[in-house]
DNA sequence: ATAATTCATCGTATATTTGCGATAAACTAT
DNA sequence: ATAGTTTATCGCAAATATACGATGAATTAT
C-alpha cells in the first residue's frame, strides 16, 4: 500500500476535526450518536456531569466542525452524526495513520 | 464486526491525542516524521512558517502527548514518532471510527 | 392566557493556547 | 577562551476554550 500524502488543505480540515474530537465530553456525545442513531440534547445532559449550557456549547462546536447535525423537533432538537463529514473525517484519520479503511465494516 | 465500546479512560486518552492532533503545524510535523523516520527541530523550522520558539513549543506538546520522542544529539535534537503510543492512538481512532485496522498495512 | 418543557445564547470569569522575541543552556569548532 | 550552532525556556500579549447561571425563544400542555 502506498502512503497517500495529505495536502495542506486536507491537513487543515483534519486539524479542525481533531480539535473537535479533543475533549472527552465531545467524544462521549459522538460515541452515543454512533451507538444509537440520534439523541436529543437532554439525553446528553442526563449523562454528562456538566451544566446544560455547557453541553449545548459542546454540541455547537461539534456542529460547527460539521461532525453532527441537528433537526428541530419542538420542543426538542434531535442530533445525528453528519454522515458525509464523518466519512470524510474517517478517511483523513485513516490516511494519516496509514490504515486501509476501504474494506472496513460498514455500519449500515 | 462488533463495535467495541470505549471506556471513559480510553476516551480521555483519545481526547488527549486528538487535542495534540488539533493543529495544522503539529499535523505537518507528524506527517514528516511518518515519511522520513526522524527529523531535527531545525528541519521543521525550515519548513514551517512560524518562529523557532513556536515550533519548539508545538514539538513540546506532541512530546507531552506522547506522540513523539526526542533524542539529544548535540547540539541537535533528533525527533521520532513514539511508536508505542502512535499505535495506541491508531487503535483508539480506528475503534472510534469503527474501522478494522488489524489487517492494515504495516509500515515496517 | 398561563405554565411547563426544551434548548440556545448571553454575559462573565477563569484557564489554556498560540505566537513572538529575548535569553539561557549545551555543546562544537576555532 | 571565544565564538558559533542548535534548541528549550521565559515573559509577555492576544486569542480561544471551558464552564456556569441567567435569560430568552419556541413550542406544548393545561
Short mmCIF file of C-alpha atoms (C1' of nucleotides) in Angstrom, two decimals:
data_model
loop_
_atom_site.label_atom_id
_atom_site.label_comp_id
_atom_site.label_asym_id
_atom_site.label_seq_id
_atom_site.Cartn_x
_atom_site.Cartn_y
_atom_site.Cartn_z
CA UNK A 1 0.00 0.00 0.00
CA UNK A 2 1.35 3.39 -0.97
CA UNK A 3 1.02 6.10 1.63
CA UNK A 4 -1.01 8.96 0.26
CA UNK A 5 0.40 12.32 1.26
CA UNK A 6 -2.14 14.76 2.56
CA UNK A 7 -2.29 18.25 1.13
CA UNK A 8 -2.18 21.36 3.25
CA UNK A 9 -5.93 21.81 2.86
CA UNK A 10 -6.54 18.27 3.99
CA UNK A 11 -4.28 18.73 7.00
CA UNK A 12 -6.20 21.86 7.93
CA UNK A 13 -9.51 20.06 7.61
CA UNK A 14 -8.19 17.19 9.67
CA UNK A 15 -6.89 19.58 12.33
CA UNK A 16 -10.37 21.10 12.58
CA UNK A 17 -11.88 17.65 13.05
CA UNK A 18 -9.19 16.64 15.53
CA UNK A 19 -9.72 19.79 17.54
CA UNK A 20 -13.43 18.99 17.78
CA UNK A 21 -12.53 15.49 18.97
CA UNK A 22 -10.14 16.89 21.55
CA UNK A 23 -12.45 16.88 24.54
CA UNK A 24 -13.82 13.88 26.47
CA UNK A 25 -17.33 15.31 26.61
CA UNK A 26 -17.48 15.73 22.86
CA UNK A 27 -16.14 12.23 22.33
CA UNK A 28 -18.81 10.89 24.64
CA UNK A 29 -21.50 12.71 22.71
CA UNK A 30 -20.23 11.33 19.41
CA UNK A 31 -19.93 7.83 20.78
CA UNK A 32 -23.56 7.91 21.86
CA UNK A 33 -24.65 9.15 18.47
CA UNK A 34 -22.66 6.38 16.85
CA UNK A 35 -24.31 3.74 19.03
CA UNK A 36 -27.88 4.86 18.71
CA UNK A 37 -28.67 6.80 15.57
CA UNK A 38 -29.92 10.02 17.17
CA UNK A 39 -30.26 11.78 20.50
CA UNK A 40 -31.88 14.87 22.00
CA UNK A 41 -29.80 17.44 23.83
CA UNK A 42 -31.49 16.39 27.05
CA UNK A 43 -30.23 12.85 26.67
CA UNK A 44 -26.67 14.12 26.86
CA UNK A 45 -27.43 16.43 29.76
CA UNK A 46 -28.67 13.39 31.72
CA UNK A 47 -25.44 11.51 31.12
CA UNK A 48 -22.80 14.20 31.30
CA UNK A 49 -21.52 15.75 34.53
CA UNK A 50 -21.76 19.36 33.32
CA UNK A 51 -24.44 22.02 33.10
CA UNK A 52 -26.99 22.10 30.30
CA UNK A 53 -25.50 25.25 28.83
CA UNK A 54 -22.10 23.61 28.71
CA UNK A 55 -23.46 20.57 26.89
CA UNK A 56 -25.17 22.88 24.45
CA UNK A 57 -21.88 24.63 23.82
CA UNK A 58 -20.06 21.38 23.12
CA UNK A 59 -22.85 20.37 20.75
CA UNK A 60 -22.43 23.67 18.96
CA UNK A 61 -18.74 23.02 18.46
CA UNK A 62 -19.40 19.58 17.02
CA UNK A 63 -22.00 21.15 14.75
CA UNK A 64 -19.59 23.92 13.68
CA UNK A 65 -16.95 21.32 12.89
CA UNK A 66 -19.54 19.57 10.75
CA UNK A 67 -19.47 16.29 12.64
CA UNK A 68 -23.10 16.36 13.73
CA UNK A 69 -26.30 17.96 12.57
CA UNK A 70 -29.48 18.94 14.37
CA UNK A 71 -33.10 18.66 13.40
CA UNK A 72 -35.61 20.80 15.23
CA UNK A 73 -38.34 18.66 16.68
CA UNK A 74 -40.21 21.03 19.02
CA UNK A 75 -39.68 21.48 21.74
CA UNK A 76 -36.71 19.17 21.39
CA UNK A 77 -33.80 19.07 18.99
CA UNK A 78 -32.67 15.77 17.58
CA UNK A 79 -28.99 15.39 16.78
CA UNK A 80 -27.38 12.88 14.44
CA UNK A 81 -23.97 12.19 13.01
CA UNK A 82 -23.33 14.12 9.81
CA UNK A 83 -22.51 11.04 7.81
CA UNK A 84 -20.83 12.82 4.90
CA UNK A 85 -18.35 14.66 7.08
CA UNK A 86 -17.99 11.72 9.41
CA UNK A 87 -16.82 9.64 6.48
CA UNK A 88 -14.53 12.46 5.44
CA UNK A 89 -13.01 12.55 8.91
CA UNK A 90 -12.65 8.78 8.95
CA UNK A 91 -10.83 8.89 5.63
CA UNK A 92 -8.49 11.66 6.76
CA UNK A 93 -7.56 9.93 10.00
CA UNK A 94 -7.11 6.60 8.29
CA UNK A 95 -4.88 8.18 5.67
CA UNK A 96 -2.93 9.90 8.37
CA UNK A 97 -2.42 6.74 10.39
CA UNK A 98 -1.78 4.75 7.24
CA UNK A 99 -4.74 2.47 7.75
CA UNK A 100 -6.53 0.84 4.88
CA UNK A 101 -10.18 1.58 5.51
CA UNK A 102 -11.58 0.71 2.10
CA UNK A 103 -12.60 -2.75 3.28
CA UNK A 104 -13.68 -1.74 6.76
CA UNK A 105 -17.02 -2.81 8.06
CA UNK A 106 -19.94 -0.68 7.09
CA UNK A 107 -22.27 0.29 9.90
CA UNK A 108 -25.37 0.02 7.70
CA UNK B 1 -17.64 -6.91 13.31
CA UNK B 2 -18.86 -5.90 16.73
CA UNK B 3 -18.26 -2.32 17.74
CA UNK B 4 -16.09 -2.19 20.83
CA UNK B 5 -17.24 0.46 23.26
CA UNK B 6 -14.52 2.67 24.61
CA UNK B 7 -14.19 3.16 28.35
CA UNK B 8 -14.05 6.59 29.95
CA UNK B 9 -10.29 6.22 30.39
CA UNK B 10 -9.87 5.39 26.74
CA UNK B 11 -11.98 8.35 25.70
CA UNK B 12 -9.83 10.62 27.85
CA UNK B 13 -6.67 9.22 26.35
CA UNK B 14 -8.10 9.63 22.88
CA UNK B 15 -9.13 13.21 23.63
CA UNK B 16 -5.56 13.97 24.68
CA UNK B 17 -4.26 12.55 21.42
CA UNK B 18 -6.93 14.35 19.39
CA UNK B 19 -6.11 17.63 21.06
CA UNK B 20 -2.46 17.19 20.12
CA UNK B 21 -3.53 16.49 16.53
CA UNK B 22 -5.74 19.57 16.51
CA UNK B 23 -3.32 21.98 14.89
CA UNK B 24 -2.07 22.05 11.29
CA UNK B 25 1.52 22.69 12.33
CA UNK B 26 1.56 19.66 14.59
CA UNK B 27 -0.01 17.51 11.90
CA UNK B 28 2.66 18.67 9.47
CA UNK B 29 5.39 17.77 11.94
CA UNK B 30 3.91 14.31 12.45
CA UNK B 31 3.46 13.74 8.76
CA UNK B 32 7.12 14.50 8.16
CA UNK B 33 8.15 12.14 10.90
CA UNK B 34 5.95 9.46 9.39
CA UNK B 35 7.53 9.90 5.97
CA UNK B 36 11.15 10.01 6.99
CA UNK B 37 11.94 8.22 10.21
CA UNK B 38 13.41 11.14 12.13
CA UNK B 39 13.97 14.88 11.98
CA UNK B 40 15.83 17.62 13.82
CA UNK B 41 13.98 20.62 15.19
CA UNK B 42 15.74 22.78 12.61
CA UNK B 43 14.24 20.73 9.77
CA UNK B 44 10.79 21.74 10.90
CA UNK B 45 11.79 25.37 11.39
CA UNK B 46 12.91 25.45 7.75
CA UNK B 47 9.56 24.18 6.53
CA UNK B 48 7.08 25.84 8.85
CA UNK B 49 6.01 29.49 8.61
CA UNK B 50 6.44 30.24 12.31
CA UNK B 51 9.28 31.24 14.62
CA UNK B 52 11.71 28.70 16.03
CA UNK B 53 10.35 29.13 19.53
CA UNK B 54 6.86 28.39 18.28
CA UNK B 55 7.98 25.23 16.54
CA UNK B 56 9.74 24.17 19.72
CA UNK B 57 6.54 24.70 21.63
CA UNK B 58 4.49 22.56 19.26
CA UNK B 59 7.12 19.86 19.48
CA UNK B 60 6.85 20.00 23.24
CA UNK B 61 3.11 19.48 23.05
CA UNK B 62 3.50 16.46 20.81
CA UNK B 63 6.10 15.13 23.23
CA UNK B 64 3.83 15.75 26.24
CA UNK B 65 1.01 13.93 24.47
CA UNK B 66 3.42 11.04 23.96
CA UNK B 67 3.21 11.02 20.19
CA UNK B 68 6.88 11.76 19.57
CA UNK B 69 10.12 11.38 21.43
CA UNK B 70 13.40 13.24 21.27
CA UNK B 71 16.94 12.04 21.41
CA UNK B 72 19.64 14.54 22.26
CA UNK B 73 22.32 14.55 19.61
CA UNK B 74 24.37 17.64 20.48
CA UNK B 75 23.96 20.27 19.55
CA UNK B 76 20.88 18.99 17.77
CA UNK B 77 17.88 17.02 18.94
CA UNK B 78 16.51 14.22 16.83
CA UNK B 79 12.80 13.55 17.00
CA UNK B 80 10.97 10.38 16.06
CA UNK B 81 7.46 9.02 16.31
CA UNK B 82 6.83 7.26 19.61
CA UNK B 83 5.74 4.02 18.01
CA UNK B 84 4.08 2.52 21.05
CA UNK B 85 1.80 5.49 21.63
CA UNK B 86 1.34 6.03 17.92
CA UNK B 87 -0.07 2.53 17.67
CA UNK B 88 -2.21 3.20 20.71
CA UNK B 89 -3.59 6.34 19.07
CA UNK B 90 -4.19 4.50 15.82
CA UNK B 91 -6.12 1.80 17.66
CA UNK B 92 -8.22 4.32 19.57
CA UNK B 93 -9.15 6.30 16.48
CA UNK B 94 -9.88 3.17 14.48
CA UNK B 95 -12.09 1.84 17.25
CA UNK B 96 -13.83 5.17 17.45
CA UNK B 97 -14.47 5.34 13.73
CA UNK B 98 -15.34 1.68 13.62
CA UNK B 99 -12.51 0.78 11.28
CA UNK B 100 -10.92 -2.63 11.26
CA UNK B 101 -7.21 -1.94 11.46
CA UNK B 102 -5.97 -5.39 12.37
CA UNK B 103 -5.12 -6.22 8.78
CA UNK B 104 -3.88 -2.77 7.84
CA UNK B 105 -0.56 -2.37 6.14
CA UNK B 106 2.44 -2.35 8.40
CA UNK B 107 4.98 0.37 7.80
CA UNK B 108 7.92 -1.88 8.68
"C1'" DA C 1 -53.86 33.02 28.73
"C1'" DT C 2 -50.64 30.64 31.77
"C1'" DA C 3 -47.40 27.46 32.98
"C1'" DA C 4 -44.11 23.99 31.77
"C1'" DT C 5 -40.58 21.97 28.80
"C1'" DT C 6 -36.60 22.07 25.96
"C1'" DC C 7 -32.81 24.19 24.21
"C1'" DA C 8 -29.66 28.07 22.59
"C1'" DT C 9 -27.49 32.18 23.65
"C1'" DC C 10 -25.61 35.93 26.58
"C1'" DG C 11 -22.57 37.64 29.94
"C1'" DT C 12 -18.94 36.61 32.86
"C1'" DA C 13 -14.89 34.50 34.97
"C1'" DT C 14 -11.00 31.64 34.60
"C1'" DA C 15 -7.80 28.76 32.22
"C1'" DT C 16 -5.46 27.35 28.24
"C1'" DT C 17 -3.47 28.04 23.69
"C1'" DT C 18 -0.85 30.37 20.35
"C1'" DG C 19 2.79 33.15 18.88
"C1'" DC C 20 6.74 36.09 19.32
"C1'" DG C 21 11.37 37.97 20.71
"C1'" DA C 22 14.87 37.55 24.04
"C1'" DT C 23 17.61 34.76 26.63
"C1'" DA C 24 19.73 30.63 28.54
"C1'" DA C 25 21.74 26.01 28.14
"C1'" DA C 26 24.58 22.62 25.98
"C1'" DC C 27 27.78 21.51 23.10
"C1'" DT C 28 31.32 22.11 18.95
"C1'" DA C 29 34.77 24.35 16.47
"C1'" DT C 30 38.45 27.63 16.26
"C1'" DA D 1 38.99 31.02 25.97
"C1'" DT D 2 35.84 32.65 22.34
"C1'" DA D 3 32.57 32.36 19.01
"C1'" DG D 4 29.10 29.74 16.66
"C1'" DT D 5 25.23 26.36 16.40
"C1'" DT D 6 21.12 24.37 17.92
"C1'" DT D 7 17.38 24.13 20.81
"C1'" DA D 8 14.45 24.91 25.03
"C1'" DT D 9 12.51 28.04 28.06
"C1'" DC D 10 10.89 32.57 29.87
"C1'" DG D 11 7.99 36.52 29.78
"C1'" DC D 12 4.59 38.66 27.54
"C1'" DA D 13 0.31 39.70 24.72
"C1'" DA D 14 -3.62 38.29 22.32
"C1'" DA D 15 -6.85 34.95 21.19
"C1'" DT D 16 -9.52 30.95 22.19
"C1'" DA D 17 -11.67 27.45 25.15
"C1'" DT D 18 -14.21 25.98 29.14
"C1'" DA D 19 -17.79 26.28 32.43
"C1'" DC D 20 -21.54 28.36 34.81
"C1'" DG D 21 -26.01 30.76 35.90
"C1'" DA D 22 -29.41 33.62 33.97
"C1'" DT D 23 -32.26 34.72 30.34
"C1'" DG D 24 -34.79 34.31 26.04
"C1'" DA D 25 -37.14 31.79 22.26
"C1'" DA D 26 -40.13 28.28 20.66
"C1'" DT D 27 -43.46 25.15 21.43
"C1'" DT D 28 -46.76 22.15 24.10
"C1'" DA D 29 -49.97 21.27 27.74
"C1'" DT D 30 -53.43 22.95 30.95
#
